[in-house]
PDB file of C-alpha atoms in Angstrom:
ATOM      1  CA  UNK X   7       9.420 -16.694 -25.802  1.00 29.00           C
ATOM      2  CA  UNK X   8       7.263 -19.073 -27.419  1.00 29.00           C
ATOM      3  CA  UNK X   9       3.914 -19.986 -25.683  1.00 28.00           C
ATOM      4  CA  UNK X  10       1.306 -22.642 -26.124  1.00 30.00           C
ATOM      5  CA  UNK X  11      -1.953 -20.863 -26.473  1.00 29.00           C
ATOM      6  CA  UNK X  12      -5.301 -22.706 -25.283  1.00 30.00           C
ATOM      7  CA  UNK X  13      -8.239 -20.634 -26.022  1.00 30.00           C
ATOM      8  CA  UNK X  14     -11.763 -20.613 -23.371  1.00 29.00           C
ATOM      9  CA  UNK X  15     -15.005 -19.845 -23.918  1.00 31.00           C
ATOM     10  CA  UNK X  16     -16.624 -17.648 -21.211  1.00 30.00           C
ATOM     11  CA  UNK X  17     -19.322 -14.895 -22.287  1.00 30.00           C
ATOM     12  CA  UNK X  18     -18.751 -13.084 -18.967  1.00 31.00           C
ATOM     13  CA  UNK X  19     -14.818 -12.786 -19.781  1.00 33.00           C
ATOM     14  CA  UNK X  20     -14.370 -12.543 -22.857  1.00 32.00           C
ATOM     15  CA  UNK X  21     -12.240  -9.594 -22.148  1.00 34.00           C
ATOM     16  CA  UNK X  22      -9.785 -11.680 -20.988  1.00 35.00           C
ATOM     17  CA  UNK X  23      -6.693 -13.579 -22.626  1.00 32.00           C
ATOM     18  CA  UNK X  24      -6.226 -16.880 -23.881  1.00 30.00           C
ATOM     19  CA  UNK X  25      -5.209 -19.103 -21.754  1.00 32.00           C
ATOM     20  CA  UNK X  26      -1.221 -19.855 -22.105  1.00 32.00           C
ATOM     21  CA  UNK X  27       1.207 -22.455 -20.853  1.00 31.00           C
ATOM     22  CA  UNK X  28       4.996 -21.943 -20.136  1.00 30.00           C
ATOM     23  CA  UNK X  29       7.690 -23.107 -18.124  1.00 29.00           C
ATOM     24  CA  UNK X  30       8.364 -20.312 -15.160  1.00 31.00           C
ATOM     25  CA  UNK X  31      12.366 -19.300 -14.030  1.00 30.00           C
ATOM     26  CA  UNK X  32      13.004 -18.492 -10.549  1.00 28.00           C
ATOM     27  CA  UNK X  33      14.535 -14.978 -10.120  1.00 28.00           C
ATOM     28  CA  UNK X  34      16.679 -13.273  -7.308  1.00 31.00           C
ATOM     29  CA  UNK X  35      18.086 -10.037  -6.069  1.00 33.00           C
ATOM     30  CA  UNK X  36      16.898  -7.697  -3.359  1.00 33.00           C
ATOM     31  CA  UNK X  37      16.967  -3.967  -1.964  1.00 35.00           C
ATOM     32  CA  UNK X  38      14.889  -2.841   0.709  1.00 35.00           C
ATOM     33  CA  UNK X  39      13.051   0.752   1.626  1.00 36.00           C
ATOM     34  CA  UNK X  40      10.976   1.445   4.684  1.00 37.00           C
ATOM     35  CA  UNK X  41       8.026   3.284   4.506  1.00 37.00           C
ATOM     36  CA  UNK X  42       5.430   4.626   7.339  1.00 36.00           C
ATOM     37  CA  UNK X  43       2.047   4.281   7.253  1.00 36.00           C
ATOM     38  CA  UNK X  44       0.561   7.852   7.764  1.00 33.00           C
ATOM     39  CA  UNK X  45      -2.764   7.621  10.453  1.00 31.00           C
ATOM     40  CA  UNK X  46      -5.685   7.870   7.448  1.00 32.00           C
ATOM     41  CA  UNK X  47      -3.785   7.578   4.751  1.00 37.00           C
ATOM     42  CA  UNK X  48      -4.643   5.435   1.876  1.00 46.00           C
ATOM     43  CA  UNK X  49      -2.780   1.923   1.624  1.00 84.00           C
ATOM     44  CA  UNK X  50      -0.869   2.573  -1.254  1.00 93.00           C
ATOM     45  CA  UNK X  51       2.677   4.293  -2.130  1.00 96.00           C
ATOM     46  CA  UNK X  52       4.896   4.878  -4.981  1.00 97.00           C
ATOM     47  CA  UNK X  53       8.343   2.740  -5.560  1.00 98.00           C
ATOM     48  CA  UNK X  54      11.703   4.652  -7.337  1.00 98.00           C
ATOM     49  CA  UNK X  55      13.015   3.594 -10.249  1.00 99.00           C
ATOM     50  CA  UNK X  56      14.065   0.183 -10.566  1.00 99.00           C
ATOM     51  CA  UNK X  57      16.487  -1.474 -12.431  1.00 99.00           C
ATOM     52  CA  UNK X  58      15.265  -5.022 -14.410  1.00 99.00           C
ATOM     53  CA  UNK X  59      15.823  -7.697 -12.606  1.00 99.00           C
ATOM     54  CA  UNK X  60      16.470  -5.711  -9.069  1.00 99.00           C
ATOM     55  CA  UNK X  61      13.579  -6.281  -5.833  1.00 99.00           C
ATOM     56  CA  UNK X  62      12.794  -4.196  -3.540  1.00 98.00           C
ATOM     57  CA  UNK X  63      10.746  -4.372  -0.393  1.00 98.00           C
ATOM     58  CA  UNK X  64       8.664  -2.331   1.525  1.00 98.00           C
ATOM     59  CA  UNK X  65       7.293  -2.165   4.641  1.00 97.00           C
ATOM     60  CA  UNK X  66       3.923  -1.146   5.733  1.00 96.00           C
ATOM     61  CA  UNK X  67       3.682   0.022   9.780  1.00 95.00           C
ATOM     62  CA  UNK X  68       1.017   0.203  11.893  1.00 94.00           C
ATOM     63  CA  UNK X  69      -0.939  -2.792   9.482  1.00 95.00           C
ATOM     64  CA  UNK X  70      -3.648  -2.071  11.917  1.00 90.00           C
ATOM     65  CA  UNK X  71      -6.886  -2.909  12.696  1.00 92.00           C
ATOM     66  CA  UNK X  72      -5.412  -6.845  13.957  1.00 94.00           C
ATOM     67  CA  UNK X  73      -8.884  -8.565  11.818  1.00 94.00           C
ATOM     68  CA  UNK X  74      -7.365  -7.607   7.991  1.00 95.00           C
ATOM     69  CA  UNK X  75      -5.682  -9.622   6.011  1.00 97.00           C
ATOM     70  CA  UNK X  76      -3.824  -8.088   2.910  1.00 97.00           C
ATOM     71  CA  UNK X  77      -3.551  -8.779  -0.579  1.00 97.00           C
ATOM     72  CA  UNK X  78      -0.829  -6.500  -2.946  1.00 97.00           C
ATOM     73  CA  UNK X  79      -1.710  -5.309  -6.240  1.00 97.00           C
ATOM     74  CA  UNK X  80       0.633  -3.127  -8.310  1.00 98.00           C
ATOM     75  CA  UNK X  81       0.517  -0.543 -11.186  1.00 98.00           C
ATOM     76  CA  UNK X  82       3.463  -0.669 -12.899  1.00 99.00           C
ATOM     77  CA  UNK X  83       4.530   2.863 -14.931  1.00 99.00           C
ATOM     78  CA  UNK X  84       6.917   3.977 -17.490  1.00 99.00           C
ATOM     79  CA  UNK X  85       6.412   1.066 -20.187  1.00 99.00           C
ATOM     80  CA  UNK X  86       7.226   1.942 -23.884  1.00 98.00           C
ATOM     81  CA  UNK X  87       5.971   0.950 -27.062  1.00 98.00           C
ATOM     82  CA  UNK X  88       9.449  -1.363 -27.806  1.00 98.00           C
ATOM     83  CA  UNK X  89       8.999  -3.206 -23.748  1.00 98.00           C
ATOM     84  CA  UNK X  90       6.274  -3.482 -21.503  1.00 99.00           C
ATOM     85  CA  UNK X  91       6.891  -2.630 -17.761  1.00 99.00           C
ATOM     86  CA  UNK X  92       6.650  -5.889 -15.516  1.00 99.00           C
ATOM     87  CA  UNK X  93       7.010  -6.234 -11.454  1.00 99.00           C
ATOM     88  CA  UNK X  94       6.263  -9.204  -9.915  1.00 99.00           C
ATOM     89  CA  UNK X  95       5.360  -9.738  -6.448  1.00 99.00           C
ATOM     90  CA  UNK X  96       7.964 -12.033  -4.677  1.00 99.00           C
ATOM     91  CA  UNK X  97       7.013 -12.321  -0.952  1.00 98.00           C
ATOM     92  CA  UNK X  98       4.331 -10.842   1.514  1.00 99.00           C
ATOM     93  CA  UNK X  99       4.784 -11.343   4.964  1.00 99.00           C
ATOM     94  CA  UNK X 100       4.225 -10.138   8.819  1.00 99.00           C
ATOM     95  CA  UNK X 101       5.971  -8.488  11.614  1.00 98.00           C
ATOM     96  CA  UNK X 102       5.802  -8.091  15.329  1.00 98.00           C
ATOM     97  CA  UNK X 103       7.948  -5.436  16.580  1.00 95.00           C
ATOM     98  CA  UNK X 104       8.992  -5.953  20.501  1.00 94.00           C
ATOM     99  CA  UNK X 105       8.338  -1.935  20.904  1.00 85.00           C
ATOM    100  CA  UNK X 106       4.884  -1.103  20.930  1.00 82.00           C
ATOM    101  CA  UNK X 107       3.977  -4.762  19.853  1.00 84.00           C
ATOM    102  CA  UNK X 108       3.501  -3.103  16.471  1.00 92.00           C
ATOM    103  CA  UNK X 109       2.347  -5.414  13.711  1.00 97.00           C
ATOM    104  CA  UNK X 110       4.321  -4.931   9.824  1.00 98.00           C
ATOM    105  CA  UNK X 111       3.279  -5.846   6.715  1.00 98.00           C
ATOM    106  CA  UNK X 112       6.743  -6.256   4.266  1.00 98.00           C
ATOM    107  CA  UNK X 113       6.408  -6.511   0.535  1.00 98.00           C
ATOM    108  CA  UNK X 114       9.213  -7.576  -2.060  1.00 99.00           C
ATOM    109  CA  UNK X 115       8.291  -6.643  -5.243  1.00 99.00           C
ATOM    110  CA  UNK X 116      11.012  -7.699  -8.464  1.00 99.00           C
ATOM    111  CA  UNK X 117      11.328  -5.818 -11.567  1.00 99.00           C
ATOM    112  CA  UNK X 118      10.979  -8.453 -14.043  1.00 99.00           C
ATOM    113  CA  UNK X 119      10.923  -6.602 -17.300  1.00 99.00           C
ATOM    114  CA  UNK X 120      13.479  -5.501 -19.780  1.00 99.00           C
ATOM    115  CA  UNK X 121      13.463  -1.621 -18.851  1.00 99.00           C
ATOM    116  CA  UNK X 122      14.131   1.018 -15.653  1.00 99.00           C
ATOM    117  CA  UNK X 123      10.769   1.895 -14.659  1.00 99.00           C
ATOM    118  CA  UNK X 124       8.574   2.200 -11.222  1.00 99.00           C
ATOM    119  CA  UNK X 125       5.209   1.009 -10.307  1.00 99.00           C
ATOM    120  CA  UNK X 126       2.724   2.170  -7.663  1.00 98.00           C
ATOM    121  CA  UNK X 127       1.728  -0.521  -4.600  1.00 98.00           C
ATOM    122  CA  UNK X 128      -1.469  -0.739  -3.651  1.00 97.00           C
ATOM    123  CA  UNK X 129      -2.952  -2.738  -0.564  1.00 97.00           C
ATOM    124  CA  UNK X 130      -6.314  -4.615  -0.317  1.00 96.00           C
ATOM    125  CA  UNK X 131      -7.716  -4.901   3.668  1.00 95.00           C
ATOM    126  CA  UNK X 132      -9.864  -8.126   3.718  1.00 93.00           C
ATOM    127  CA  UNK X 133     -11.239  -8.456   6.876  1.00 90.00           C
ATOM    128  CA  UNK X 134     -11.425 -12.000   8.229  1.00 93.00           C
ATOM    129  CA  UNK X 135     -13.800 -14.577   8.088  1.00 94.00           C
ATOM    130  CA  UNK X 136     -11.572 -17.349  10.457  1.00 93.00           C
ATOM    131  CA  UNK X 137     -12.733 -17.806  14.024  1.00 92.00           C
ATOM    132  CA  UNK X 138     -10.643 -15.452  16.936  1.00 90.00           C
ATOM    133  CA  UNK X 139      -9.234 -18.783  18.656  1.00 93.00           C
ATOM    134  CA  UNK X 140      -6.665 -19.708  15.040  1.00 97.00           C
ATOM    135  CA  UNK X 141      -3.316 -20.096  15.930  1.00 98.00           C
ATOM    136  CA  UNK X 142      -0.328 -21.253  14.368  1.00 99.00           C
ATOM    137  CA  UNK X 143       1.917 -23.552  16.392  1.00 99.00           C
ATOM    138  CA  UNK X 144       4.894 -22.291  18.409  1.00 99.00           C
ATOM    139  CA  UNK X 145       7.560 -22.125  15.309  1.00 99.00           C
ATOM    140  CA  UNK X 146      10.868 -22.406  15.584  1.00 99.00           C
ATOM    141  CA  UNK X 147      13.114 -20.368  13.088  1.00 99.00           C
ATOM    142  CA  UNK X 148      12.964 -22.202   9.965  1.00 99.00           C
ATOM    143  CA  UNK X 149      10.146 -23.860  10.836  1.00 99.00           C
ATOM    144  CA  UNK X 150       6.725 -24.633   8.802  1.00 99.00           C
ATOM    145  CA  UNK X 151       3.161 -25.758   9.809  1.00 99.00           C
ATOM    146  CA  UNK X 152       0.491 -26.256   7.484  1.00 99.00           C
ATOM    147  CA  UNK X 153      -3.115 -25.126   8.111  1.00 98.00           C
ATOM    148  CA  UNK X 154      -6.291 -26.480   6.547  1.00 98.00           C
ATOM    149  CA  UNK X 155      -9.922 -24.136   5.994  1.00 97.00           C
ATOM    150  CA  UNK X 156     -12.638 -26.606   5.554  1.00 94.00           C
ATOM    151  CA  UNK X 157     -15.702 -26.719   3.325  1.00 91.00           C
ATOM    152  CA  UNK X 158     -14.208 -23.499   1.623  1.00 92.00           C
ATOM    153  CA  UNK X 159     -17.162 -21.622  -0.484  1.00 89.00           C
ATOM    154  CA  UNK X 160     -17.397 -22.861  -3.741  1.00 89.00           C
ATOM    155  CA  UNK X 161     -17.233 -18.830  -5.346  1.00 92.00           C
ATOM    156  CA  UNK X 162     -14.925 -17.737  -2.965  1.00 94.00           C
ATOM    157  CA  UNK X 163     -11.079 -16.749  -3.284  1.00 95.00           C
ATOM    158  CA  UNK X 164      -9.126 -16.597   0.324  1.00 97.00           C
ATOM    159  CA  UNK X 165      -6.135 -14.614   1.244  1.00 97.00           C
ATOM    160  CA  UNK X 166      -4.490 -15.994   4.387  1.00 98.00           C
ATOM    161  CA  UNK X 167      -2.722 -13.039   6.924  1.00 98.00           C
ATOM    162  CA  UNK X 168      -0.963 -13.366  10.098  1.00 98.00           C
ATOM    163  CA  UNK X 169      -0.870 -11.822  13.486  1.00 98.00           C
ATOM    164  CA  UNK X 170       2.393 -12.599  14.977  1.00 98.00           C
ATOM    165  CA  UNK X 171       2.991 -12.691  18.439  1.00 97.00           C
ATOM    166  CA  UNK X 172       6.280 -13.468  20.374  1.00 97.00           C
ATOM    167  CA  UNK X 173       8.703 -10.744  19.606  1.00 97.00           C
ATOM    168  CA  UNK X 174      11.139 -10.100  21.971  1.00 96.00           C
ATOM    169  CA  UNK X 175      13.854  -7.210  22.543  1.00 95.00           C
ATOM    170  CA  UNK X 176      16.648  -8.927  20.784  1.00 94.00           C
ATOM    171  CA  UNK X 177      14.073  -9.774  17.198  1.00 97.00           C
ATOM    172  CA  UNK X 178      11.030  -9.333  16.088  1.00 98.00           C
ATOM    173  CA  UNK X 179       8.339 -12.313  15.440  1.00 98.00           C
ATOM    174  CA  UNK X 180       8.444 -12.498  11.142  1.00 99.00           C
ATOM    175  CA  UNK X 181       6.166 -15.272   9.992  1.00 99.00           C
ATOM    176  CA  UNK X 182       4.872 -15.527   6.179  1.00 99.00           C
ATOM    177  CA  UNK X 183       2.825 -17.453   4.054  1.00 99.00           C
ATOM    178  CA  UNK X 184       5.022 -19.345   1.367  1.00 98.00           C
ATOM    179  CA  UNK X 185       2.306 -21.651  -0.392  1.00 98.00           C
ATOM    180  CA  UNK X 186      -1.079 -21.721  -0.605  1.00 98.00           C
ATOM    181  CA  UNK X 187      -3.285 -24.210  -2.578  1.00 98.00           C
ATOM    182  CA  UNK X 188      -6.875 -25.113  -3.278  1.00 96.00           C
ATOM    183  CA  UNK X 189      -8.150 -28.706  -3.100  1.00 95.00           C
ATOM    184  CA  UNK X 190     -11.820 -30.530  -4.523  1.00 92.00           C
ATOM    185  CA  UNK X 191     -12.784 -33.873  -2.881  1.00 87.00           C
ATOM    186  CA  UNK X 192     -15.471 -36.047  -4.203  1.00 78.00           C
ATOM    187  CA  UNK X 193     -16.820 -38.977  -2.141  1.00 69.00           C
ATOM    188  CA  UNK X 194     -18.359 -42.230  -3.764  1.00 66.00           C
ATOM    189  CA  UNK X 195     -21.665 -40.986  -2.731  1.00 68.00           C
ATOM    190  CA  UNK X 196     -21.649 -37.696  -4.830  1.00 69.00           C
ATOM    191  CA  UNK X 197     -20.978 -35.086  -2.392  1.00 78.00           C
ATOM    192  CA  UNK X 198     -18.381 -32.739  -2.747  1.00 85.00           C
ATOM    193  CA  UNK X 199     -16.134 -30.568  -0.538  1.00 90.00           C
ATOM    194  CA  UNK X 200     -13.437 -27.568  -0.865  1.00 93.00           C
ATOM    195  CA  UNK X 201     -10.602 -26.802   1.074  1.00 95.00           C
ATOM    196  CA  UNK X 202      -7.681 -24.248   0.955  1.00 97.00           C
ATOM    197  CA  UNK X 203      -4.976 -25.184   2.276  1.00 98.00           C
ATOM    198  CA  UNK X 204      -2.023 -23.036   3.354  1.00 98.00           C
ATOM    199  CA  UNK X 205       1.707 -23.144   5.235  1.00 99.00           C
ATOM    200  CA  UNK X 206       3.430 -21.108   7.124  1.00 99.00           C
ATOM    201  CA  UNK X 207       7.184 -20.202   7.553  1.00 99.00           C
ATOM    202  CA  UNK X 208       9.058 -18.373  10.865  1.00 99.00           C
ATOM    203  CA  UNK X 209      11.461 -16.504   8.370  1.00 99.00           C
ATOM    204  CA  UNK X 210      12.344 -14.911  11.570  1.00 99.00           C
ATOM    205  CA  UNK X 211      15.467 -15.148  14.303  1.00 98.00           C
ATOM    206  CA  UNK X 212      13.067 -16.462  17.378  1.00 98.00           C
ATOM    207  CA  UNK X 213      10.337 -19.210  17.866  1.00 99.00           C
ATOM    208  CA  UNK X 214       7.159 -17.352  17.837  1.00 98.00           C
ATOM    209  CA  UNK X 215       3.646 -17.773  16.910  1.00 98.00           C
ATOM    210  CA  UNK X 216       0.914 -15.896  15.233  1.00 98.00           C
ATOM    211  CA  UNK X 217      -2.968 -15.664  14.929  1.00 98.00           C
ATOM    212  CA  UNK X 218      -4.331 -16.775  11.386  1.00 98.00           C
ATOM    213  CA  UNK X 219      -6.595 -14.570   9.287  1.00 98.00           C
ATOM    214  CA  UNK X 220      -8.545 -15.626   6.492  1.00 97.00           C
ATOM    215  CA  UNK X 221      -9.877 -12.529   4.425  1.00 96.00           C
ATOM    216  CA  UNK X 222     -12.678 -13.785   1.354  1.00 95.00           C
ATOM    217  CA  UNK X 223     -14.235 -12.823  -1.343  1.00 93.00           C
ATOM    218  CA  UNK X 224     -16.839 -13.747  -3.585  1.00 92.00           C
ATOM    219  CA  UNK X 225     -17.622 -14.129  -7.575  1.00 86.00           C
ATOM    220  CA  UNK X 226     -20.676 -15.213  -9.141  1.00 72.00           C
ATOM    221  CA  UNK X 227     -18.927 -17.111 -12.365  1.00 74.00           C
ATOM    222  CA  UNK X 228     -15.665 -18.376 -12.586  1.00 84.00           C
ATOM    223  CA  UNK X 229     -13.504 -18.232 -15.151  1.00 88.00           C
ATOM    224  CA  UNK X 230     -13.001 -22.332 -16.557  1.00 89.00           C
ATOM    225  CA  UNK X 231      -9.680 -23.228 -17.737  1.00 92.00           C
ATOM    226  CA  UNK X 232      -8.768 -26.710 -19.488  1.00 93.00           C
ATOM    227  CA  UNK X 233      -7.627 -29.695 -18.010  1.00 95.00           C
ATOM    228  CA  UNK X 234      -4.056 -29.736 -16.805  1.00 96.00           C
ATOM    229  CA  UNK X 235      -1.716 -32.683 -15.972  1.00 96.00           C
ATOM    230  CA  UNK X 236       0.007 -32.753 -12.672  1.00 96.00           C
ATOM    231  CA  UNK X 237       2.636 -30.828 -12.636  1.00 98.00           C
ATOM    232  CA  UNK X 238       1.777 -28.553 -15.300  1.00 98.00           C
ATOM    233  CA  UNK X 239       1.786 -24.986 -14.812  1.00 98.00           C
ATOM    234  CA  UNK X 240      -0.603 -22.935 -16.459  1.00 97.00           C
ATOM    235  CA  UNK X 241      -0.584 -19.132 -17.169  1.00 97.00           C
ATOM    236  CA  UNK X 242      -2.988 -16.523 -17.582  1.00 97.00           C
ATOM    237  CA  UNK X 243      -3.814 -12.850 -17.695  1.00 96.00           C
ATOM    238  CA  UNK X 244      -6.265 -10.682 -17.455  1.00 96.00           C
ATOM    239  CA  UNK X 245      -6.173  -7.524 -20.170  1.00 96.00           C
ATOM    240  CA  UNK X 246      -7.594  -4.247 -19.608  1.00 96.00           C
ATOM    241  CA  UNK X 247      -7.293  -5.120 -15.300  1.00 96.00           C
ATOM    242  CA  UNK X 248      -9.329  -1.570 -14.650  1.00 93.00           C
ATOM    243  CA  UNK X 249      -9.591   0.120 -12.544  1.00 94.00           C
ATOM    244  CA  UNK X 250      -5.725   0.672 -12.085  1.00 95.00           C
ATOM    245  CA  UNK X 251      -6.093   0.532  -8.303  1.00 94.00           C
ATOM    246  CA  UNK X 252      -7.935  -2.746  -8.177  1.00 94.00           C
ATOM    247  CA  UNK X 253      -5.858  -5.518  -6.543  1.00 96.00           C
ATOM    248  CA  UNK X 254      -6.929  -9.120  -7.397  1.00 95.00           C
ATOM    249  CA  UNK X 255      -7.387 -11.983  -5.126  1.00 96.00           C
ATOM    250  CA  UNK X 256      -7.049 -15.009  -6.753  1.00 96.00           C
ATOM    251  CA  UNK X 257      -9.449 -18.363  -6.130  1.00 95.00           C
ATOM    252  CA  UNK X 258      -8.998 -22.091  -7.611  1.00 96.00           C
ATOM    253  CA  UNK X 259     -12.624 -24.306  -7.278  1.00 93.00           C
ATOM    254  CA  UNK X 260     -10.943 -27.220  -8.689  1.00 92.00           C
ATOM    255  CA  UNK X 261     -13.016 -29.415 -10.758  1.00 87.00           C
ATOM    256  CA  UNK X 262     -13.088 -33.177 -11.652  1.00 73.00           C
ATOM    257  CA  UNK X 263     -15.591 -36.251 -12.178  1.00 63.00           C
ATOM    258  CA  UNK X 264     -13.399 -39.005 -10.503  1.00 73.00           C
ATOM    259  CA  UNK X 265     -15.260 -39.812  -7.109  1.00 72.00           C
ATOM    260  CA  UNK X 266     -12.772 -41.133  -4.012  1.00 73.00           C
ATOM    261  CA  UNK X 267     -10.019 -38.316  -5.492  1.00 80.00           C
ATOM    262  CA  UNK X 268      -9.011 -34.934  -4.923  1.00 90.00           C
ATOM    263  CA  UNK X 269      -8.070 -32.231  -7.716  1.00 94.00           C
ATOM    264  CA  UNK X 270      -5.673 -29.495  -5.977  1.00 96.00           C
ATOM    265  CA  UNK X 271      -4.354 -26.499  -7.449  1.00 97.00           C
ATOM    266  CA  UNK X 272      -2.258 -23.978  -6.290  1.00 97.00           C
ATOM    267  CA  UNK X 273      -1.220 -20.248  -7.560  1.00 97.00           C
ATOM    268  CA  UNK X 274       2.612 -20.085  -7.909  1.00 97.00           C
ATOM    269  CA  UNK X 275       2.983 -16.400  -9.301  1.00 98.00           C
ATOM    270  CA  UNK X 276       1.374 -13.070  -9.390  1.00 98.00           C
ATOM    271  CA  UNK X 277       2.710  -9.982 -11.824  1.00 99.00           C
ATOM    272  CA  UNK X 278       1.159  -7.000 -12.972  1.00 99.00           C
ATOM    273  CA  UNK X 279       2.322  -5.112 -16.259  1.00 99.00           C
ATOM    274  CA  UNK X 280       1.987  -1.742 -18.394  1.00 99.00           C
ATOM    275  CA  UNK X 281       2.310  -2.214 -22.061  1.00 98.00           C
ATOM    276  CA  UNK X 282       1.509   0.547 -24.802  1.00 98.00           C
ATOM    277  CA  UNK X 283      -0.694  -0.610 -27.513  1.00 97.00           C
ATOM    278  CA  UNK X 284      -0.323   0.404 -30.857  1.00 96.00           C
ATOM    279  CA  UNK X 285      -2.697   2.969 -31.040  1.00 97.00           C
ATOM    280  CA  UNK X 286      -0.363   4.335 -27.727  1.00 97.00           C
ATOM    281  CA  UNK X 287      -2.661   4.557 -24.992  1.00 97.00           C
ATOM    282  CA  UNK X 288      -1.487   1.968 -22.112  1.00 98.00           C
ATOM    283  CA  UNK X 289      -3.296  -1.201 -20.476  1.00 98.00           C
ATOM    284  CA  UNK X 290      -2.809  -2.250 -17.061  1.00 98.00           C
ATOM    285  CA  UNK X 291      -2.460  -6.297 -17.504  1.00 98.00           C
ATOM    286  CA  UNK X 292      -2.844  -8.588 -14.260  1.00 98.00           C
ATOM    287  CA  UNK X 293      -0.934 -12.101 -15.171  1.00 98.00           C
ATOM    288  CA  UNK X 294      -0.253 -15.499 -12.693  1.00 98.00           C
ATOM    289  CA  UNK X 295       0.455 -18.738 -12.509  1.00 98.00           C
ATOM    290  CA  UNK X 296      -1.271 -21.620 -11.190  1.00 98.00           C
ATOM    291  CA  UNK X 297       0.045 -25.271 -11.002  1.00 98.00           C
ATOM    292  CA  UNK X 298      -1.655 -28.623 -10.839  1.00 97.00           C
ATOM    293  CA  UNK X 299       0.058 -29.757  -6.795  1.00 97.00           C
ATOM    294  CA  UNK X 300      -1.925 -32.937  -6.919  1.00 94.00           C
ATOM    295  CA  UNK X 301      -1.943 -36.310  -8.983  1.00 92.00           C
ATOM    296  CA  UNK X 302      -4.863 -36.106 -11.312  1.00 92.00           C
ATOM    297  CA  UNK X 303      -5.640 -34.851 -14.503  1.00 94.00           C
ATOM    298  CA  UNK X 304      -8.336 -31.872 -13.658  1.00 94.00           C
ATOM    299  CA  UNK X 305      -9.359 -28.684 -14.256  1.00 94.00           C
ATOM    300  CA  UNK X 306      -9.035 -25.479 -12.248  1.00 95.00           C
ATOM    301  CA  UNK X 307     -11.706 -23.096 -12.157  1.00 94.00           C
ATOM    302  CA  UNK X 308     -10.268 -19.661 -11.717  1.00 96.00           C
ATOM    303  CA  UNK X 309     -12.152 -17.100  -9.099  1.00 95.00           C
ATOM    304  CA  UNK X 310     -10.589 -13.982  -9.968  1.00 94.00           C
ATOM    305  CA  UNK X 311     -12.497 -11.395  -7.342  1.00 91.00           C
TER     306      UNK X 311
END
């Protein structure tokens, strides 16, 4: 594949790649495992082997206490020194079972490499900063409503979660998060104001609802990537993403000089990889996408926390 390469300048991540541009392709495919969440046990589990280009999805019970929000990171084994192994995450999203009222947290996961290999899934509980009273709309199946955090921390990255609440004994209440952007407003008299901006989806059988959770988390310096035109879709990576159980939460502060606009940005994929350098230790590599949703030339500023 042939890639663009921008370079940054950042003394506090200089560890990390050049910044790259390409083109993304959709991918499809599924399989699906259930797996139960143990009382204590740590939030993380091992996948089989997977074929490339096969998902499979997991589900997480008891995704108790009802305040955390999760983020997914992965640690993808098995690579070899002729193919790196790749898994992307596809979808996250939440369950209410009508027994027990249980709350699920299901995970797709796609084997986007070249090469049979496994990776282990690891969960990040955010707790959340969004007032108890945030509620979706009733949904019907199919539907989508679209939910707005104002004056959004400048440093801070938020990862939305749900609460669903409606099951019934013929299905359970599924709701999920399928976009999620970041957006900069400047007024004519200087002042300046973030928002992230998210929708939701019932990907369920029933109209239900759900409480919104907003997990954050903070970084002193963000990493500042070059302009972008809308539409454009820039990627990145992070090298050396140690310690292998870290899972990142990713952040856009967008950034522009045009006052009475907004700059919006949103993340479009996530993927983690193991490659084998050539001296043939391996390196866990964090990589995602981030696109340019609105309609002026700006800048994102990645918080990568």
């Amino acid at each position: 594949m042939n890639l663009l390469s921008r370079s940054f300048d950042h003394a506090k991540h200089a560890h990390m790649r050049v910044l790259r541009y390409f083109v993304v392709a959709v991918l499809a495919g599924t399989a699906a495992l259930a797996l139960p969440a143990p009382a204590h046990a740590a939030p993380s589990w091992t996948s089989p082997l997977i074929a490339p280009g096969v998902s499979h999805t997991f589900t997480w019970n008891n995704a108790n206490p009802l305040n955390i929000a999760y983020e997914v990171g992965l640690n993808p084994q098995l690579a070899t020194p002729e193919a790196p192994c790749e898994f992307e995450i596809m979808r996250v999203w939440y369950v209410q079972q009508y027994q027990g009222l249980e709350r699920q947290l299901k995970v797709t996961i796609k084997n986007i490499g070249a090469i049979f290999c496994y990776t282990v899934v690891w969960l990040r509980e955010m707790p959340t900063i969004a007032p108890a009273n945030w509620y979706t709309p009733v949904l019907k199946p199919g539907e989508i409503s679209t939910h707005t955090w104002n004056n959004a921390g400048l440093t801070s990255s938020h990862i939305p979660g749900l609460v669903p609440m409606g099951a019934t004994s013929s299905a359970p209440c599924q709701l999920e998060v399928i976009s999620r952007w970041d957006v900069l407003h400047y007024d004519e008299a200087g002042g300046v104001e973030r928002e992230f901006k998210f929708k939701v989806a019932n990907v369920g059988a029933i109209s239900c609802m759900g409480a919104i959770l907003l997990g954050s988390s903070s970084i002193n310096l963000p990493w500042i990537a070059n302009m972008m035109a809308p539409g454009e879709v820039g990627t990145f990576a992070r090298n050396n993403a140690n310690p292998l159980d870290k899972v990142y939460a990713i952040g856009i502060k967008p950034s522009h000089t045009q006052s009475g606009f907004s700059c919006e940005f949103g993340v479009q994929r996530r993927w983690y990889l193991q490659r084998i350098n050539l001296d043939g230790t391996p390196e866990r590599e964090f990589w995602f996408t981030v696109k340019n949703v609105g309609n002026l030339l700006c800048g994102p500023n990645i918080l990568l926390t």
